[in-house]
PDB file of C-alpha atoms in Angstrom:
ATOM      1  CA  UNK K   1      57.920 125.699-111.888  1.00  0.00           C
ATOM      2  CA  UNK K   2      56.190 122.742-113.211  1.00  0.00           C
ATOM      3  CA  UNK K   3      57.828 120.104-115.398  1.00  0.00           C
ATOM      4  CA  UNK K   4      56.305 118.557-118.234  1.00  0.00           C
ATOM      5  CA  UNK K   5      57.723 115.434-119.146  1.00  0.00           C
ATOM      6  CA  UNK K   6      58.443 114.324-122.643  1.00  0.00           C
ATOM      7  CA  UNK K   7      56.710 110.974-123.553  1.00  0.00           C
ATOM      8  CA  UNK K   8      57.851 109.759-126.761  1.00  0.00           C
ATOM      9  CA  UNK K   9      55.644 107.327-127.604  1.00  0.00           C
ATOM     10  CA  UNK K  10      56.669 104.584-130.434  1.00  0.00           C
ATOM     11  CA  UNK K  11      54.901 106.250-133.095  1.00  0.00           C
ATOM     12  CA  UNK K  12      56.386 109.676-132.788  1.00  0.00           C
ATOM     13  CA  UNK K  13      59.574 108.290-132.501  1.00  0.00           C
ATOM     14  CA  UNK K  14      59.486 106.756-136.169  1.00  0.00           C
ATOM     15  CA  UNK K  15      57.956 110.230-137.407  1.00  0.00           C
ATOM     16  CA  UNK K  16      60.861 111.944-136.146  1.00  0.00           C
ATOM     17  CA  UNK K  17      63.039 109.208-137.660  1.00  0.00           C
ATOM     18  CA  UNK K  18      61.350 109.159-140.696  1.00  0.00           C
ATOM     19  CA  UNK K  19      61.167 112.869-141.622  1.00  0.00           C
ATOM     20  CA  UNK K  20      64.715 114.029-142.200  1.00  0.00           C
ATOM     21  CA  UNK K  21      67.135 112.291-139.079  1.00  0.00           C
ATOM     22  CA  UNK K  22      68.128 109.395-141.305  1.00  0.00           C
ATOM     23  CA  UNK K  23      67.097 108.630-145.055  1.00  0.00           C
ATOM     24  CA  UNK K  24      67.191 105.251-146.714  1.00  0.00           C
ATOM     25  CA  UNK K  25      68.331 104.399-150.021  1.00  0.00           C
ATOM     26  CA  UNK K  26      70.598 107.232-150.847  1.00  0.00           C
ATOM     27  CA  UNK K  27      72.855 106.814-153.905  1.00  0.00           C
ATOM     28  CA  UNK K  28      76.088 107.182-153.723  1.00  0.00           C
ATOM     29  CA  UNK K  29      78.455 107.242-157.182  1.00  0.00           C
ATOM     30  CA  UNK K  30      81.640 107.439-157.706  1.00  0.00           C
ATOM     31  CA  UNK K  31      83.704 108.339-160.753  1.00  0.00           C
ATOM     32  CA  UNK K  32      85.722 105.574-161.888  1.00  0.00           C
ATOM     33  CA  UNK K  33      86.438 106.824-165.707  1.00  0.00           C
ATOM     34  CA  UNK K  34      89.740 109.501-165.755  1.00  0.00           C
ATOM     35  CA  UNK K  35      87.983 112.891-167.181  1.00  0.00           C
ATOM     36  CA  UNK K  36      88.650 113.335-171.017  1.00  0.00           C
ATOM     37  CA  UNK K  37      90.520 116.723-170.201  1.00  0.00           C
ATOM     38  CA  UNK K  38      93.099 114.726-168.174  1.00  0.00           C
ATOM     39  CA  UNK K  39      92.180 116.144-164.709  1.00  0.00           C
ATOM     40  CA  UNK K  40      89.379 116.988-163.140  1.00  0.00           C
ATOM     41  CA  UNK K  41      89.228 120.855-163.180  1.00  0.00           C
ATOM     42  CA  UNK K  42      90.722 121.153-166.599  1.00  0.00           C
ATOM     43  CA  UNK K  43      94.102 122.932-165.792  1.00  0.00           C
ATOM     44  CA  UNK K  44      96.863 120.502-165.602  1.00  0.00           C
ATOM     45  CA  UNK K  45      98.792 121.486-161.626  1.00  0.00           C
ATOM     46  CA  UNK K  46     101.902 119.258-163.204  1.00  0.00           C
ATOM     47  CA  UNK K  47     104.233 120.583-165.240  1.00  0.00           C
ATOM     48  CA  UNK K  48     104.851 118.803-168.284  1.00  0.00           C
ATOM     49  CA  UNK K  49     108.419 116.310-168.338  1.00  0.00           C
ATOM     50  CA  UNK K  50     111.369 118.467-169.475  1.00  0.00           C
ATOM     51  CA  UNK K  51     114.838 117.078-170.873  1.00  0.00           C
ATOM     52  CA  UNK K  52     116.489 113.462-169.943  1.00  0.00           C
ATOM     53  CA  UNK K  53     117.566 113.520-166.494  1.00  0.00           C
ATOM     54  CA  UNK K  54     120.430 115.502-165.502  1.00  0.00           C
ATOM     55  CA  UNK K  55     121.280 114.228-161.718  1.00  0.00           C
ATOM     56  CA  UNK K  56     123.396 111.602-163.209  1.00  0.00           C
ATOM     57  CA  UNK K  57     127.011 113.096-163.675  1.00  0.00           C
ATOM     58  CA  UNK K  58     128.956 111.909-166.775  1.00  0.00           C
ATOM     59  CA  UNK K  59     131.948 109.990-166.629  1.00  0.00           C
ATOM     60  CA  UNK K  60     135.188 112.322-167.560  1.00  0.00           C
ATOM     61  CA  UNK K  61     137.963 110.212-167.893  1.00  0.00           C
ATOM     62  CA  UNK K  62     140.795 113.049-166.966  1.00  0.00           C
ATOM     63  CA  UNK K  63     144.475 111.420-166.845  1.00  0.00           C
ATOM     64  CA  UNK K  64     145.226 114.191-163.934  1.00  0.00           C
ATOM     65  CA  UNK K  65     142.767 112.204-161.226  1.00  0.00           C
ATOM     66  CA  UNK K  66     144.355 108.737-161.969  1.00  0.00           C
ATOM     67  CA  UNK K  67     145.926 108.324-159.064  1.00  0.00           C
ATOM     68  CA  UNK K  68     149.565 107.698-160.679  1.00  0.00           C
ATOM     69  CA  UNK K  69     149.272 110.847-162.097  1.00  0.00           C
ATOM     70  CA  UNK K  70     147.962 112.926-159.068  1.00  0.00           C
ATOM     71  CA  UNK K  71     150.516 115.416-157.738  1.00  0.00           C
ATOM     72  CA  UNK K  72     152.591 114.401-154.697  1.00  0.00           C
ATOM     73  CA  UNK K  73     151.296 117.063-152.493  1.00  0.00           C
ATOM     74  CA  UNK K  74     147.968 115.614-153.224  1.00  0.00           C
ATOM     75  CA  UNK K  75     149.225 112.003-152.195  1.00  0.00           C
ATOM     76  CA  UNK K  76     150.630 113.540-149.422  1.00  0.00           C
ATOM     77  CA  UNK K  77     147.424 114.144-148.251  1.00  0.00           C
ATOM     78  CA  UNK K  78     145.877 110.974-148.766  1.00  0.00           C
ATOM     79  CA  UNK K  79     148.058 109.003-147.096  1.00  0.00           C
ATOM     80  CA  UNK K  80     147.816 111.846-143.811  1.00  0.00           C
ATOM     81  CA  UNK K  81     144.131 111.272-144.341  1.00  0.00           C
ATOM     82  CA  UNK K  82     144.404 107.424-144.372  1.00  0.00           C
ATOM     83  CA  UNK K  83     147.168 107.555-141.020  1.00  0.00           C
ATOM     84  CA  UNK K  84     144.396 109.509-139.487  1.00  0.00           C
ATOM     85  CA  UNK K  85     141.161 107.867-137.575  1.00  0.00           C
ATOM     86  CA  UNK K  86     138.508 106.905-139.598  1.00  0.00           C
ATOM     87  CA  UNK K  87     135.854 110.680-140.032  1.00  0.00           C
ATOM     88  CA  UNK K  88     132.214 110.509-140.130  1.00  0.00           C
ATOM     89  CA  UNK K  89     131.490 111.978-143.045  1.00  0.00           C
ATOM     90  CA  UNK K  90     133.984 110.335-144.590  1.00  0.00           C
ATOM     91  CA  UNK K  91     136.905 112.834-146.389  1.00  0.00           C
ATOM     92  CA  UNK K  92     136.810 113.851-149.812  1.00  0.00           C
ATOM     93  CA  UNK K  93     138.791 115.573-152.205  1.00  0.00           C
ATOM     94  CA  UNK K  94     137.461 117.012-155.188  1.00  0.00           C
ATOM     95  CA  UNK K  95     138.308 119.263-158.039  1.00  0.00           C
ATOM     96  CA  UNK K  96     136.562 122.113-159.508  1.00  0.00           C
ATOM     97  CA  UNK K  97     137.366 125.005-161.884  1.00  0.00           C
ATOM     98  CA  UNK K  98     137.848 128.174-159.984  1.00  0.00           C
ATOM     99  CA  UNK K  99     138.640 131.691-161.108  1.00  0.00           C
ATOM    100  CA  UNK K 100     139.499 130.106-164.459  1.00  0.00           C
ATOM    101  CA  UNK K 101     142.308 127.567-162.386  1.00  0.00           C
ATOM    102  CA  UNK K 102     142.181 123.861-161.356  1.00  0.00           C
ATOM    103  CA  UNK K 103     141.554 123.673-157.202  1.00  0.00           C
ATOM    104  CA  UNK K 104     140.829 121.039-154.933  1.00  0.00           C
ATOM    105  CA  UNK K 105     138.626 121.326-152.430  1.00  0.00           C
ATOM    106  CA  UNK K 106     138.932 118.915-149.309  1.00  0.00           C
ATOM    107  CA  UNK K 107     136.184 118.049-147.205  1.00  0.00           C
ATOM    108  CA  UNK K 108     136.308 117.698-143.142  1.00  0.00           C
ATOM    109  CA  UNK K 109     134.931 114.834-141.306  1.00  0.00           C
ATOM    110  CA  UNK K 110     132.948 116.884-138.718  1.00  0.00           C
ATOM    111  CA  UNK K 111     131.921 119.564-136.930  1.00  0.00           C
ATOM    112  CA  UNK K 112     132.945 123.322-136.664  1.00  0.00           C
ATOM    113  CA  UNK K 113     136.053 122.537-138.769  1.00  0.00           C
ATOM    114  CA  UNK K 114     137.162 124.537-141.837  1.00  0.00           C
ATOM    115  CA  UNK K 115     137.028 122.854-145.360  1.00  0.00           C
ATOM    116  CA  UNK K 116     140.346 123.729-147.419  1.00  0.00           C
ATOM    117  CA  UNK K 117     140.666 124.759-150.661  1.00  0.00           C
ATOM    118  CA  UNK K 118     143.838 124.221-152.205  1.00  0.00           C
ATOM    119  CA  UNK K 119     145.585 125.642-155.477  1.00  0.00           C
ATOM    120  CA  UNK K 120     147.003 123.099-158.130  1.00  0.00           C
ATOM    121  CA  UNK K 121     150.571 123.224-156.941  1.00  0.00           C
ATOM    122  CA  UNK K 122     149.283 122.262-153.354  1.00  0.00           C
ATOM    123  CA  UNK K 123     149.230 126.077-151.869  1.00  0.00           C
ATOM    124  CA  UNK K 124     146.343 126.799-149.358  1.00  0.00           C
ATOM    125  CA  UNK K 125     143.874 129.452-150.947  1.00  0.00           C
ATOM    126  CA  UNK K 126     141.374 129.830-148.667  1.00  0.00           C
ATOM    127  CA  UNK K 127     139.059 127.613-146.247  1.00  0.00           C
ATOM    128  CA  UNK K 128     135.136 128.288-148.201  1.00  0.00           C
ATOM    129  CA  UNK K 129     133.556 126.823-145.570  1.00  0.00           C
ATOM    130  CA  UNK K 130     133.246 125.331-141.902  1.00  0.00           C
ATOM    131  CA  UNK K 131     134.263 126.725-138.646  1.00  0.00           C
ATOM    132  CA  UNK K 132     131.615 127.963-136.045  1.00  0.00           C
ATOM    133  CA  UNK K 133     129.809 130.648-138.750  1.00  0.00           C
ATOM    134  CA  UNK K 134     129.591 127.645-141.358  1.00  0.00           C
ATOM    135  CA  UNK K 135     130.882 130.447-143.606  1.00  0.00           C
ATOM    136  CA  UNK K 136     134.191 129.670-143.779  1.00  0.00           C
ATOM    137  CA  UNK K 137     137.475 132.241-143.425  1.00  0.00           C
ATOM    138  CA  UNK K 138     135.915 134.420-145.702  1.00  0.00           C
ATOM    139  CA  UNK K 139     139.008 134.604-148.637  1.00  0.00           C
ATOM    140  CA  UNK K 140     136.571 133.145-150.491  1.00  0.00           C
ATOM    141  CA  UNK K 141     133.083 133.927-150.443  1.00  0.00           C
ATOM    142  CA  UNK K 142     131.870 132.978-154.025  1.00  0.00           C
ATOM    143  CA  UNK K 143     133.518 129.821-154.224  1.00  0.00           C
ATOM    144  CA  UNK K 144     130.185 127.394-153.933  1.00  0.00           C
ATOM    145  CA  UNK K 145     128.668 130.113-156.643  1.00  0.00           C
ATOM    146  CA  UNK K 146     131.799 130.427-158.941  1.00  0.00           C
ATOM    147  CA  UNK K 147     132.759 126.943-158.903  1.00  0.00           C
ATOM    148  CA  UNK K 148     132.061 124.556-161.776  1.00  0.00           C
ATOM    149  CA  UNK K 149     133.592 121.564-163.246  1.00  0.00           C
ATOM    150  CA  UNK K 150     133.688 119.236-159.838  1.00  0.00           C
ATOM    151  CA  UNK K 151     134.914 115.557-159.955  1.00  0.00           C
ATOM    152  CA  UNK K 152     135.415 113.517-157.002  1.00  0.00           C
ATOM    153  CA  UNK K 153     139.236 112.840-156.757  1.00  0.00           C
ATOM    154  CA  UNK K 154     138.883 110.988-153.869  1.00  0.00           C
ATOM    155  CA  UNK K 155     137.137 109.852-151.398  1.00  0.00           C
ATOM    156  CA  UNK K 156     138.381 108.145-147.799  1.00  0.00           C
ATOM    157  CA  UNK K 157     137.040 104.087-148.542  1.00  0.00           C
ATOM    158  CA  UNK K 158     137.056 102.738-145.302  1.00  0.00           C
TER     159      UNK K 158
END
């Protein structure tokens, strides 16, 4: 086989250049007016703003939660809490309506632990949540559905 070597020669090199490898002088625009229709395909992909925002809870002043009105088995608990290492989350005890009754619910500060959740005279109900599942004991499956009214009652400050 015989090889034929390619001579470019200046000349053909600039036609090859020239006739469609690389243009000069192209335009490039770019829109810098918002379309009229308030996006660019028509169809607005965000939902209009709905009501005022909700995340915010309002304040309910509630003489139960003050703490000189709290029941003692409840400041039992606070103080045990206190006399207790410091948990990471910290504890917290809040309130809910539950099965049309007042219950406090009281956080754990980590790990594999049941939550409790107490009646209003200080009985144990049921533990909603925690343990090794993350379910709970299962006395009370619909609790985080069922639940509604919640207020923080307290919460470990240090």
């Amino acid at each position: 086989m015989m090889r034929f070597p390619v001579l470019f020669t200046a000349a053909s090199f600039a036609l090859l250049l020239g006739s469609s490898g690389c243009q000069r002088n192209v335009a490039v625009t770019t829109p810098t007016d918002a379309p009229q229709t308030g996006n660019v395909n028509g169809v607005s992909s965000t939902p209009a703003p709905t009501s005022a925002n909700t995340i915010e809870p309002t304040p309910q002043p509630d003489a139960t939660f003050d703490d000189r009105k709290r029941p003692q088995w409840l400041n039992d608990r606070i103080q045990h809490h206190l006399n207790e290492k410091k948990q990471n989350p910290p504890v917290q005890i809040m309130s809910y309506q539950y099965n049309g009754s007042l219950v406090f619910y009281e956080t754990v500060g980590c790990c594999d632990q049941y939550t409790t959740l107490y009646a209003a005279d200080g009985k144990v109900l049921c533990h909603p949540d925690g343990g090794l599942t993350g379910r709970g004991d299962g006395q009370c499956a619909d609790f985080a559905k069922a639940r509604t009214e919640e207020r923080l009652v307290w919460q470990d400050p240090r």
